[in-house]
């Protein structure tokens, strides 16, 4: 027997969840940050320039080439300039929050499958320390 997960009940529940998300004031605020960034051509160009520079440095490192102090300094200055731009800073914040929510939903789903029950929040990995939540209570 094949289990069909995309049935009408689950689709209805997913629509209910997404409708609730769209109505949240915090979602609308984050979405406004993204929209403001998308409308700011100068911010987009600055961000894309930074990403190209970042990619070039990563490729250089992958080729086992040492980065110069000047390259590192220039990169750090470009990175700081991103955060000095309020439109980009808000965009990066919004993207991080959306990614965090996406990871939470995915993790909750995967943990439910693993445990064959709804997980307790304490059973989910904690954000922040980068080690999967096993360090110092983070």
mmCIF file of N, CA and C in Angstrom:
data_model
loop_
_atom_site.group_PDB
_atom_site.id
_atom_site.type_symbol
_atom_site.label_atom_id
_atom_site.label_comp_id
_atom_site.label_asym_id
_atom_site.label_seq_id
_atom_site.Cartn_x
_atom_site.Cartn_y
_atom_site.Cartn_z
ATOM 1 N N UNK A 1 0.841 -1.181 0.000
ATOM 2 C CA UNK A 1 0.000 0.000 0.000
ATOM 3 C C UNK A 1 0.891 1.251 0.000
ATOM 4 N N UNK A 2 0.571 2.194 -0.835
ATOM 5 C CA UNK A 2 1.318 3.449 -0.927
ATOM 6 C C UNK A 2 0.592 4.504 -0.107
ATOM 7 N N UNK A 3 1.330 5.171 0.767
ATOM 8 C CA UNK A 3 0.754 6.232 1.597
ATOM 9 C C UNK A 3 0.802 7.531 0.798
ATOM 10 N N UNK A 4 -0.327 8.166 0.662
ATOM 11 C CA UNK A 4 -0.395 9.444 -0.042
ATOM 12 C C UNK A 4 -0.427 10.551 0.999
ATOM 13 N N UNK A 5 0.654 11.340 1.045
ATOM 14 C CA UNK A 5 0.745 12.402 2.039
ATOM 15 C C UNK A 5 0.042 13.674 1.593
ATOM 16 N N UNK A 6 -0.072 13.887 0.306
ATOM 17 C CA UNK A 6 -0.664 15.135 -0.195
ATOM 18 C C UNK A 6 -2.177 14.991 -0.322
ATOM 19 N N UNK A 7 -2.825 14.703 0.779
ATOM 20 C CA UNK A 7 -4.278 14.601 0.721
ATOM 21 C C UNK A 7 -4.910 15.950 1.063
ATOM 22 N N UNK A 8 -6.201 16.049 0.902
ATOM 23 C CA UNK A 8 -6.891 17.332 1.070
ATOM 24 C C UNK A 8 -6.780 17.871 2.498
ATOM 25 N N UNK A 9 -6.829 17.001 3.496
ATOM 26 C CA UNK A 9 -6.730 17.460 4.881
ATOM 27 C C UNK A 9 -5.384 18.135 5.141
ATOM 28 N N UNK A 10 -4.316 17.505 4.679
ATOM 29 C CA UNK A 10 -2.992 18.096 4.878
ATOM 30 C C UNK A 10 -2.831 19.379 4.069
ATOM 31 N N UNK A 11 -3.362 19.394 2.877
ATOM 32 C CA UNK A 11 -3.306 20.605 2.062
ATOM 33 C C UNK A 11 -4.057 21.734 2.754
ATOM 34 N N UNK A 12 -5.219 21.427 3.312
ATOM 35 C CA UNK A 12 -5.996 22.438 4.035
ATOM 36 C C UNK A 12 -5.223 22.959 5.245
ATOM 37 N N UNK A 13 -4.578 22.066 5.982
ATOM 38 C CA UNK A 13 -3.800 22.476 7.161
ATOM 39 C C UNK A 13 -2.603 23.335 6.755
ATOM 40 N N UNK A 14 -1.966 22.972 5.650
ATOM 41 C CA UNK A 14 -0.832 23.760 5.174
ATOM 42 C C UNK A 14 -1.303 25.156 4.759
ATOM 43 N N UNK A 15 -2.445 25.223 4.118
ATOM 44 C CA UNK A 15 -3.003 26.527 3.723
ATOM 45 C C UNK A 15 -3.350 27.344 4.966
ATOM 46 N N UNK A 16 -3.853 26.683 5.991
ATOM 47 C CA UNK A 16 -4.177 27.363 7.248
ATOM 48 C C UNK A 16 -2.906 27.916 7.898
ATOM 49 N N UNK A 17 -1.850 27.109 7.937
ATOM 50 C CA UNK A 17 -0.574 27.549 8.501
ATOM 51 C C UNK A 17 -0.024 28.750 7.723
ATOM 52 N N UNK A 18 -0.026 28.651 6.402
ATOM 53 C CA UNK A 18 0.529 29.732 5.582
ATOM 54 C C UNK A 18 -0.325 30.992 5.658
ATOM 55 N N UNK A 19 -1.626 30.838 5.774
ATOM 56 C CA UNK A 19 -2.511 31.990 5.947
ATOM 57 C C UNK A 19 -2.196 32.692 7.261
ATOM 58 N N UNK A 20 -1.997 31.904 8.312
ATOM 59 C CA UNK A 20 -1.636 32.471 9.618
ATOM 60 C C UNK A 20 -0.307 33.211 9.526
ATOM 61 N N UNK A 21 0.658 32.608 8.841
ATOM 62 C CA UNK A 21 1.954 33.245 8.657
ATOM 63 C C UNK A 21 1.805 34.598 7.972
ATOM 64 N N UNK A 22 1.069 34.632 6.875
ATOM 65 C CA UNK A 22 0.898 35.871 6.109
ATOM 66 C C UNK A 22 0.225 36.973 6.919
ATOM 67 N N UNK A 23 -0.575 36.601 7.899
ATOM 68 C CA UNK A 23 -1.304 37.576 8.711
ATOM 69 C C UNK A 23 -0.492 38.090 9.898
ATOM 70 N N UNK A 24 0.623 37.442 10.195
ATOM 71 C CA UNK A 24 1.447 37.853 11.327
ATOM 72 C C UNK A 24 2.088 39.207 11.053
ATOM 73 N N UNK A 25 2.028 40.086 12.031
ATOM 74 C CA UNK A 25 2.644 41.408 11.895
ATOM 75 C C UNK A 25 4.151 41.289 11.672
ATOM 76 N N UNK A 26 4.781 40.328 12.341
ATOM 77 C CA UNK A 26 6.223 40.152 12.184
ATOM 78 C C UNK A 26 6.563 39.731 10.753
ATOM 79 N N UNK A 27 5.744 38.871 10.144
ATOM 80 C CA UNK A 27 5.975 38.487 8.760
ATOM 81 C C UNK A 27 5.867 39.703 7.850
ATOM 82 N N UNK A 28 4.829 40.484 8.049
ATOM 83 C CA UNK A 28 4.610 41.655 7.202
ATOM 84 C C UNK A 28 5.761 42.648 7.332
ATOM 85 N N UNK A 29 6.280 42.795 8.526
ATOM 86 C CA UNK A 29 7.414 43.683 8.752
ATOM 87 C C UNK A 29 8.664 43.171 8.025
ATOM 88 N N UNK A 30 8.933 41.885 8.151
ATOM 89 C CA UNK A 30 10.084 41.292 7.470
ATOM 90 C C UNK A 30 9.923 41.366 5.954
ATOM 91 N N UNK A 31 8.717 41.124 5.486
ATOM 92 C CA UNK A 31 8.453 41.175 4.045
ATOM 93 C C UNK A 31 8.687 42.590 3.516
ATOM 94 N N UNK A 32 8.308 43.591 4.304
ATOM 95 C CA UNK A 32 8.519 44.985 3.901
ATOM 96 C C UNK A 32 10.013 45.287 3.761
ATOM 97 N N UNK A 33 10.833 44.684 4.619
ATOM 98 C CA UNK A 33 12.284 44.869 4.534
ATOM 99 C C UNK A 33 12.821 44.302 3.225
ATOM 100 N N UNK A 34 12.340 43.140 2.844
ATOM 101 C CA UNK A 34 12.760 42.518 1.584
ATOM 102 C C UNK A 34 12.298 43.367 0.410
ATOM 103 N N UNK A 35 11.049 43.803 0.456
ATOM 104 C CA UNK A 35 10.497 44.615 -0.631
ATOM 105 C C UNK A 35 11.264 45.923 -0.800
ATOM 106 N N UNK A 36 11.653 46.530 0.313
ATOM 107 C CA UNK A 36 12.416 47.778 0.246
ATOM 108 C C UNK A 36 13.769 47.529 -0.431
ATOM 109 N N UNK A 37 14.401 46.435 -0.098
ATOM 110 C CA UNK A 37 15.684 46.093 -0.717
ATOM 111 C C UNK A 37 15.526 45.877 -2.218
ATOM 112 N N UNK A 38 14.517 45.121 -2.616
ATOM 113 C CA UNK A 38 14.293 44.796 -4.024
ATOM 114 C C UNK A 38 14.065 46.052 -4.865
ATOM 115 N N UNK A 39 13.534 47.087 -4.255
ATOM 116 C CA UNK A 39 13.250 48.341 -4.970
ATOM 117 C C UNK A 39 14.454 49.289 -5.006
ATOM 118 N N UNK A 40 15.510 48.978 -4.275
ATOM 119 C CA UNK A 40 16.668 49.863 -4.164
ATOM 120 C C UNK A 40 17.805 49.337 -5.042
ATOM 121 N N UNK A 41 17.896 49.849 -6.266
ATOM 122 C CA UNK A 41 18.880 49.362 -7.239
ATOM 123 C C UNK A 41 20.313 49.512 -6.738
ATOM 124 N N UNK A 42 20.606 50.617 -6.068
ATOM 125 C CA UNK A 42 21.963 50.827 -5.556
ATOM 126 C C UNK A 42 22.313 49.779 -4.496
ATOM 127 N N UNK A 43 21.366 49.449 -3.639
ATOM 128 C CA UNK A 43 21.599 48.434 -2.606
ATOM 129 C C UNK A 43 21.807 47.066 -3.249
ATOM 130 N N UNK A 44 21.017 46.758 -4.256
ATOM 131 C CA UNK A 44 21.162 45.475 -4.953
ATOM 132 C C UNK A 44 22.539 45.385 -5.604
ATOM 133 N N UNK A 45 22.957 46.446 -6.262
ATOM 134 C CA UNK A 45 24.270 46.442 -6.920
ATOM 135 C C UNK A 45 25.395 46.288 -5.903
ATOM 136 N N UNK A 46 25.287 46.983 -4.775
ATOM 137 C CA UNK A 46 26.303 46.870 -3.728
ATOM 138 C C UNK A 46 26.363 45.436 -3.205
ATOM 139 N N UNK A 47 25.227 44.856 -2.950
ATOM 140 C CA UNK A 47 25.155 43.495 -2.430
ATOM 141 C C UNK A 47 25.703 42.489 -3.443
ATOM 142 N N UNK A 48 25.325 42.640 -4.708
ATOM 143 C CA UNK A 48 25.814 41.729 -5.750
ATOM 144 C C UNK A 48 27.316 41.862 -5.948
ATOM 145 N N UNK A 49 27.845 43.096 -5.862
ATOM 146 C CA UNK A 49 29.296 43.305 -5.951
ATOM 147 C C UNK A 49 30.009 42.545 -4.830
ATOM 148 N N UNK A 50 29.457 42.666 -3.627
ATOM 149 C CA UNK A 50 30.033 41.966 -2.478
ATOM 150 C C UNK A 50 30.015 40.456 -2.703
ATOM 151 N N UNK A 51 28.891 39.921 -3.184
ATOM 152 C CA UNK A 51 28.794 38.479 -3.407
ATOM 153 C C UNK A 51 29.788 38.001 -4.464
ATOM 154 N N UNK A 52 29.968 38.781 -5.530
ATOM 155 C CA UNK A 52 30.955 38.424 -6.555
ATOM 156 C C UNK A 52 32.364 38.417 -5.959
ATOM 157 N N UNK A 53 32.654 39.428 -5.154
ATOM 158 C CA UNK A 53 33.968 39.506 -4.520
ATOM 159 C C UNK A 53 34.170 38.319 -3.577
ATOM 160 N N UNK A 54 33.160 38.017 -2.796
ATOM 161 C CA UNK A 54 33.223 36.889 -1.870
ATOM 162 C C UNK A 54 33.477 35.587 -2.633
ATOM 163 N N UNK A 55 32.764 35.391 -3.723
ATOM 164 C CA UNK A 55 32.916 34.181 -4.518
ATOM 165 C C UNK A 55 34.329 34.090 -5.112
ATOM 166 N N UNK A 56 34.850 35.214 -5.580
ATOM 167 C CA UNK A 56 36.199 35.225 -6.147
ATOM 168 C C UNK A 56 37.234 34.822 -5.094
ATOM 169 N N UNK A 57 37.081 35.332 -3.884
ATOM 170 C CA UNK A 57 38.027 34.981 -2.808
ATOM 171 C C UNK A 57 37.889 33.508 -2.419
ATOM 172 N N UNK A 58 36.660 33.016 -2.385
ATOM 173 C CA UNK A 58 36.451 31.601 -2.062
ATOM 174 C C UNK A 58 37.086 30.703 -3.122
ATOM 175 N N UNK A 59 36.947 31.095 -4.391
ATOM 176 C CA UNK A 59 37.556 30.310 -5.467
ATOM 177 C C UNK A 59 39.075 30.316 -5.350
ATOM 178 N N UNK A 60 39.621 31.448 -4.979
ATOM 179 C CA UNK A 60 41.073 31.551 -4.802
ATOM 180 C C UNK A 60 41.520 30.611 -3.685
ATOM 181 N N UNK A 61 40.777 30.589 -2.585
ATOM 182 C CA UNK A 61 41.117 29.688 -1.477
ATOM 183 C C UNK A 61 40.984 28.226 -1.890
ATOM 184 N N UNK A 62 39.956 27.913 -2.696
ATOM 185 C CA UNK A 62 39.771 26.538 -3.157
ATOM 186 C C UNK A 62 40.944 26.076 -4.021
ATOM 187 N N UNK A 63 41.591 27.014 -4.700
ATOM 188 C CA UNK A 63 42.758 26.699 -5.522
ATOM 189 C C UNK A 63 44.031 26.695 -4.669
ATOM 190 N N UNK A 64 43.856 26.745 -3.348
ATOM 191 C CA UNK A 64 44.980 26.709 -2.405
ATOM 192 C C UNK A 64 45.866 27.943 -2.503
ATOM 193 N N UNK A 65 45.300 29.060 -2.966
ATOM 194 C CA UNK A 65 46.053 30.300 -3.052
ATOM 195 C C UNK A 65 45.800 31.111 -1.788
ATOM 196 N N UNK A 66 46.849 31.647 -1.246
ATOM 197 C CA UNK A 66 46.758 32.419 -0.006
ATOM 198 C C UNK A 66 46.211 33.815 -0.301
ATOM 199 N N UNK A 67 45.279 34.255 0.545
ATOM 200 C CA UNK A 67 44.738 35.604 0.412
ATOM 201 C C UNK A 67 45.716 36.592 1.028
ATOM 202 N N UNK A 68 45.862 37.725 0.379
ATOM 203 C CA UNK A 68 46.750 38.759 0.907
ATOM 204 C C UNK A 68 46.027 39.547 1.995
ATOM 205 N N UNK A 69 46.811 40.218 2.810
ATOM 206 C CA UNK A 69 46.239 41.070 3.859
ATOM 207 C C UNK A 69 45.371 42.154 3.231
ATOM 208 N N UNK A 70 45.801 42.666 2.095
ATOM 209 C CA UNK A 70 45.031 43.706 1.398
ATOM 210 C C UNK A 70 43.683 43.163 0.919
ATOM 211 N N UNK A 71 43.668 41.943 0.389
ATOM 212 C CA UNK A 71 42.411 41.331 -0.068
ATOM 213 C C UNK A 71 41.459 41.115 1.102
ATOM 214 N N UNK A 72 41.997 40.647 2.196
ATOM 215 C CA UNK A 72 41.172 40.407 3.386
ATOM 216 C C UNK A 72 40.615 41.716 3.918
ATOM 217 N N UNK A 73 41.444 42.733 3.994
ATOM 218 C CA UNK A 73 41.014 44.041 4.483
ATOM 219 C C UNK A 73 39.936 44.639 3.580
ATOM 220 N N UNK A 74 40.144 44.550 2.285
ATOM 221 C CA UNK A 74 39.168 45.072 1.323
ATOM 222 C C UNK A 74 37.833 44.346 1.465
ATOM 223 N N UNK A 75 37.894 43.023 1.622
ATOM 224 C CA UNK A 75 36.686 42.222 1.810
ATOM 225 C C UNK A 75 35.957 42.632 3.091
ATOM 226 N N UNK A 76 36.684 42.772 4.168
ATOM 227 C CA UNK A 76 36.076 43.161 5.446
ATOM 228 C C UNK A 76 35.439 44.541 5.364
ATOM 229 N N UNK A 77 36.077 45.458 4.637
ATOM 230 C CA UNK A 77 35.499 46.795 4.466
ATOM 231 C C UNK A 77 34.194 46.727 3.667
ATOM 232 N N UNK A 78 34.180 45.906 2.620
ATOM 233 C CA UNK A 78 32.956 45.736 1.828
ATOM 234 C C UNK A 78 31.846 45.124 2.680
ATOM 235 N N UNK A 79 32.222 44.163 3.506
ATOM 236 C CA UNK A 79 31.232 43.512 4.365
ATOM 237 C C UNK A 79 30.652 44.513 5.371
ATOM 238 N N UNK A 80 31.509 45.310 5.979
ATOM 239 C CA UNK A 80 31.029 46.321 6.933
ATOM 240 C C UNK A 80 30.139 47.342 6.237
ATOM 241 N N UNK A 81 30.459 47.673 4.985
ATOM 242 C CA UNK A 81 29.646 48.626 4.235
ATOM 243 C C UNK A 81 28.236 48.083 4.009
ATOM 244 N N UNK A 82 28.105 46.764 3.910
ATOM 245 C CA UNK A 82 26.762 46.180 3.788
ATOM 246 C C UNK A 82 25.926 46.525 5.015
ATOM 247 N N UNK A 83 26.532 46.370 6.179
ATOM 248 C CA UNK A 83 25.804 46.612 7.425
ATOM 249 C C UNK A 83 25.630 48.103 7.711
ATOM 250 N N UNK A 84 26.443 48.911 7.091
ATOM 251 C CA UNK A 84 26.265 50.360 7.218
ATOM 252 C C UNK A 84 25.085 50.857 6.394
ATOM 253 N N UNK A 85 24.698 50.092 5.396
ATOM 254 C CA UNK A 85 23.554 50.441 4.559
ATOM 255 C C UNK A 85 22.297 49.886 5.229
ATOM 256 N N UNK A 86 21.391 50.758 5.720
ATOM 257 C CA UNK A 86 20.230 50.261 6.463
ATOM 258 C C UNK A 86 19.303 49.367 5.635
ATOM 259 N N UNK A 87 19.207 49.600 4.346
ATOM 260 C CA UNK A 87 18.340 48.775 3.501
ATOM 261 C C UNK A 87 18.899 47.357 3.404
ATOM 262 N N UNK A 88 20.200 47.248 3.197
ATOM 263 C CA UNK A 88 20.831 45.927 3.111
ATOM 264 C C UNK A 88 20.818 45.243 4.474
ATOM 265 N N UNK A 89 21.115 46.003 5.528
ATOM 266 C CA UNK A 89 21.123 45.426 6.881
ATOM 267 C C UNK A 89 19.756 44.839 7.219
ATOM 268 N N UNK A 90 18.686 45.550 6.917
ATOM 269 C CA UNK A 90 17.333 45.051 7.194
ATOM 270 C C UNK A 90 17.004 43.841 6.319
ATOM 271 N N UNK A 91 17.449 43.885 5.070
ATOM 272 C CA UNK A 91 17.234 42.754 4.168
ATOM 273 C C UNK A 91 17.917 41.502 4.711
ATOM 274 N N UNK A 92 19.166 41.634 5.126
ATOM 275 C CA UNK A 92 19.902 40.496 5.668
ATOM 276 C C UNK A 92 19.233 39.947 6.927
ATOM 277 N N UNK A 93 18.716 40.846 7.750
ATOM 278 C CA UNK A 93 17.984 40.423 8.952
ATOM 279 C C UNK A 93 16.734 39.639 8.565
ATOM 280 N N UNK A 94 15.974 40.165 7.610
ATOM 281 C CA UNK A 94 14.740 39.501 7.181
ATOM 282 C C UNK A 94 15.050 38.120 6.597
ATOM 283 N N UNK A 95 16.060 38.039 5.748
ATOM 284 C CA UNK A 95 16.438 36.756 5.156
ATOM 285 C C UNK A 95 16.842 35.753 6.236
ATOM 286 N N UNK A 96 17.583 36.198 7.228
ATOM 287 C CA UNK A 96 18.001 35.317 8.320
ATOM 288 C C UNK A 96 16.783 34.807 9.093
ATOM 289 N N UNK A 97 15.823 35.683 9.340
ATOM 290 C CA UNK A 97 14.614 35.273 10.067
ATOM 291 C C UNK A 97 13.776 34.288 9.254
ATOM 292 N N UNK A 98 13.634 34.539 7.957
ATOM 293 C CA UNK A 98 12.895 33.604 7.102
ATOM 294 C C UNK A 98 13.603 32.254 7.051
ATOM 295 N N UNK A 99 14.915 32.260 6.964
ATOM 296 C CA UNK A 99 15.679 31.011 6.949
ATOM 297 C C UNK A 99 15.542 30.263 8.269
ATOM 298 N N UNK A 100 15.560 31.000 9.372
ATOM 299 C CA UNK A 100 15.409 30.377 10.688
ATOM 300 C C UNK A 100 14.038 29.698 10.798
ATOM 301 N N UNK A 101 12.992 30.368 10.308
ATOM 302 C CA UNK A 101 11.641 29.796 10.346
ATOM 303 C C UNK A 101 11.582 28.549 9.461
ATOM 304 N N UNK A 102 12.179 28.628 8.280
ATOM 305 C CA UNK A 102 12.195 27.482 7.374
ATOM 306 C C UNK A 102 12.896 26.286 8.019
ATOM 307 N N UNK A 103 14.048 26.530 8.657
ATOM 308 C CA UNK A 103 14.770 25.448 9.337
ATOM 309 C C UNK A 103 13.929 24.859 10.467
ATOM 310 N N UNK A 104 13.216 25.715 11.199
ATOM 311 C CA UNK A 104 12.369 25.237 12.297
ATOM 312 C C UNK A 104 11.273 24.313 11.773
ATOM 313 N N UNK A 105 10.590 24.733 10.716
ATOM 314 C CA UNK A 105 9.511 23.919 10.142
ATOM 315 C C UNK A 105 10.079 22.588 9.640
ATOM 316 N N UNK A 106 11.193 22.642 8.928
ATOM 317 C CA UNK A 106 11.815 21.416 8.409
ATOM 318 C C UNK A 106 12.245 20.497 9.538
ATOM 319 N N UNK A 107 12.864 21.080 10.546
ATOM 320 C CA UNK A 107 13.335 20.283 11.674
ATOM 321 C C UNK A 107 12.160 19.658 12.423
ATOM 322 N N UNK A 108 11.095 20.416 12.611
ATOM 323 C CA UNK A 108 9.915 19.898 13.310
ATOM 324 C C UNK A 108 9.330 18.715 12.537
ATOM 325 N N UNK A 109 9.228 18.879 11.224
ATOM 326 C CA UNK A 109 8.713 17.807 10.366
ATOM 327 C C UNK A 109 9.604 16.570 10.450
ATOM 328 N N UNK A 110 10.923 16.760 10.275
ATOM 329 C CA UNK A 110 11.839 15.614 10.282
ATOM 330 C C UNK A 110 11.851 14.917 11.647
ATOM 331 N N UNK A 111 11.793 15.689 12.714
ATOM 332 C CA UNK A 111 11.792 15.096 14.054
ATOM 333 C C UNK A 111 10.489 14.319 14.293
ATOM 334 N N UNK A 112 9.383 14.811 13.751
ATOM 335 C CA UNK A 112 8.110 14.100 13.859
ATOM 336 C C UNK A 112 8.203 12.742 13.182
ATOM 337 N N UNK A 113 8.794 12.704 11.988
ATOM 338 C CA UNK A 113 8.968 11.441 11.267
ATOM 339 C C UNK A 113 9.891 10.511 12.050
ATOM 340 N N UNK A 114 10.984 11.063 12.554
ATOM 341 C CA UNK A 114 11.964 10.266 13.296
ATOM 342 C C UNK A 114 11.358 9.662 14.562
ATOM 343 N N UNK A 115 10.631 10.494 15.320
ATOM 344 C CA UNK A 115 10.099 10.045 16.611
ATOM 345 C C UNK A 115 8.744 9.357 16.490
ATOM 346 N N UNK A 116 8.090 9.555 15.365
ATOM 347 C CA UNK A 116 6.730 9.048 15.135
ATOM 348 C C UNK A 116 5.737 9.624 16.130
ATOM 349 N N UNK A 117 6.013 10.877 16.500
ATOM 350 C CA UNK A 117 5.134 11.657 17.381
ATOM 351 C C UNK A 117 5.568 13.110 17.263
ATOM 352 N N UNK A 118 4.779 14.011 17.812
ATOM 353 C CA UNK A 118 5.181 15.412 17.810
ATOM 354 C C UNK A 118 6.345 15.602 18.781
ATOM 355 N N UNK A 119 7.371 16.270 18.339
ATOM 356 C CA UNK A 119 8.519 16.479 19.236
ATOM 357 C C UNK A 119 8.249 17.578 20.253
ATOM 358 N N UNK A 120 8.897 17.447 21.387
ATOM 359 C CA UNK A 120 8.917 18.531 22.356
ATOM 360 C C UNK A 120 9.892 19.578 21.834
ATOM 361 N N UNK A 121 9.674 20.833 22.157
ATOM 362 C CA UNK A 121 10.595 21.878 21.701
ATOM 363 C C UNK A 121 12.018 21.615 22.181
ATOM 364 N N UNK A 122 12.144 21.013 23.357
ATOM 365 C CA UNK A 122 13.476 20.714 23.896
ATOM 366 C C UNK A 122 14.204 19.646 23.073
ATOM 367 N N UNK A 123 13.479 18.904 22.232
ATOM 368 C CA UNK A 123 14.085 17.865 21.405
ATOM 369 C C UNK A 123 14.602 18.403 20.072
ATOM 370 N N UNK A 124 14.317 19.648 19.802
ATOM 371 C CA UNK A 124 14.774 20.264 18.564
ATOM 372 C C UNK A 124 16.125 20.906 18.794
ATOM 373 N N UNK A 125 16.953 20.936 17.752
ATOM 374 C CA UNK A 125 18.265 21.574 17.857
ATOM 375 C C UNK A 125 18.088 23.051 18.120
ATOM 376 N N UNK A 126 18.947 23.571 18.939
ATOM 377 C CA UNK A 126 18.920 24.989 19.259
ATOM 378 C C UNK A 126 19.705 25.761 18.220
ATOM 379 N N UNK A 127 19.311 27.007 17.986
ATOM 380 C CA UNK A 127 20.019 27.896 17.066
ATOM 381 C C UNK A 127 21.167 28.565 17.808
ATOM 382 N N UNK A 128 22.155 29.021 17.047
ATOM 383 C CA UNK A 128 23.085 29.969 17.619
ATOM 384 C C UNK A 128 24.531 29.564 17.691
ATOM 385 N N UNK A 129 24.857 28.397 18.235
ATOM 386 C CA UNK A 129 26.264 28.118 18.475
ATOM 387 C C UNK A 129 26.941 27.434 17.305
ATOM 388 N N UNK A 130 26.172 26.934 16.351
ATOM 389 C CA UNK A 130 26.762 26.322 15.176
ATOM 390 C C UNK A 130 27.242 24.905 15.375
ATOM 391 N N UNK A 131 26.975 24.358 16.547
ATOM 392 C CA UNK A 131 27.446 22.983 16.791
ATOM 393 C C UNK A 131 26.282 22.026 16.934
ATOM 394 N N UNK A 132 25.110 22.413 16.480
ATOM 395 C CA UNK A 132 23.965 21.524 16.571
ATOM 396 C C UNK A 132 23.264 21.592 17.911
ATOM 397 N N UNK A 133 23.611 22.562 18.712
ATOM 398 C CA UNK A 133 22.903 22.750 19.971
ATOM 399 C C UNK A 133 23.464 21.985 21.142
ATOM 400 N N UNK A 134 24.604 21.330 20.989
ATOM 401 C CA UNK A 134 25.121 20.504 22.080
ATOM 402 C C UNK A 134 26.160 21.226 22.935
ATOM 403 N N UNK A 135 26.374 22.485 22.675
ATOM 404 C CA UNK A 135 27.405 23.190 23.448
ATOM 405 C C UNK A 135 26.790 24.119 24.487
ATOM 406 N N UNK A 136 27.259 24.037 25.657
ATOM 407 C CA UNK A 136 26.964 24.977 26.720
ATOM 408 C C UNK A 136 25.522 25.462 26.855
ATOM 409 N N UNK A 137 24.557 24.639 26.533
ATOM 410 C CA UNK A 137 23.169 25.034 26.733
ATOM 411 C C UNK A 137 22.618 25.991 25.700
ATOM 412 N N UNK A 138 23.356 26.239 24.606
ATOM 413 C CA UNK A 138 22.871 27.135 23.540
ATOM 414 C C UNK A 138 21.801 26.439 22.755
#
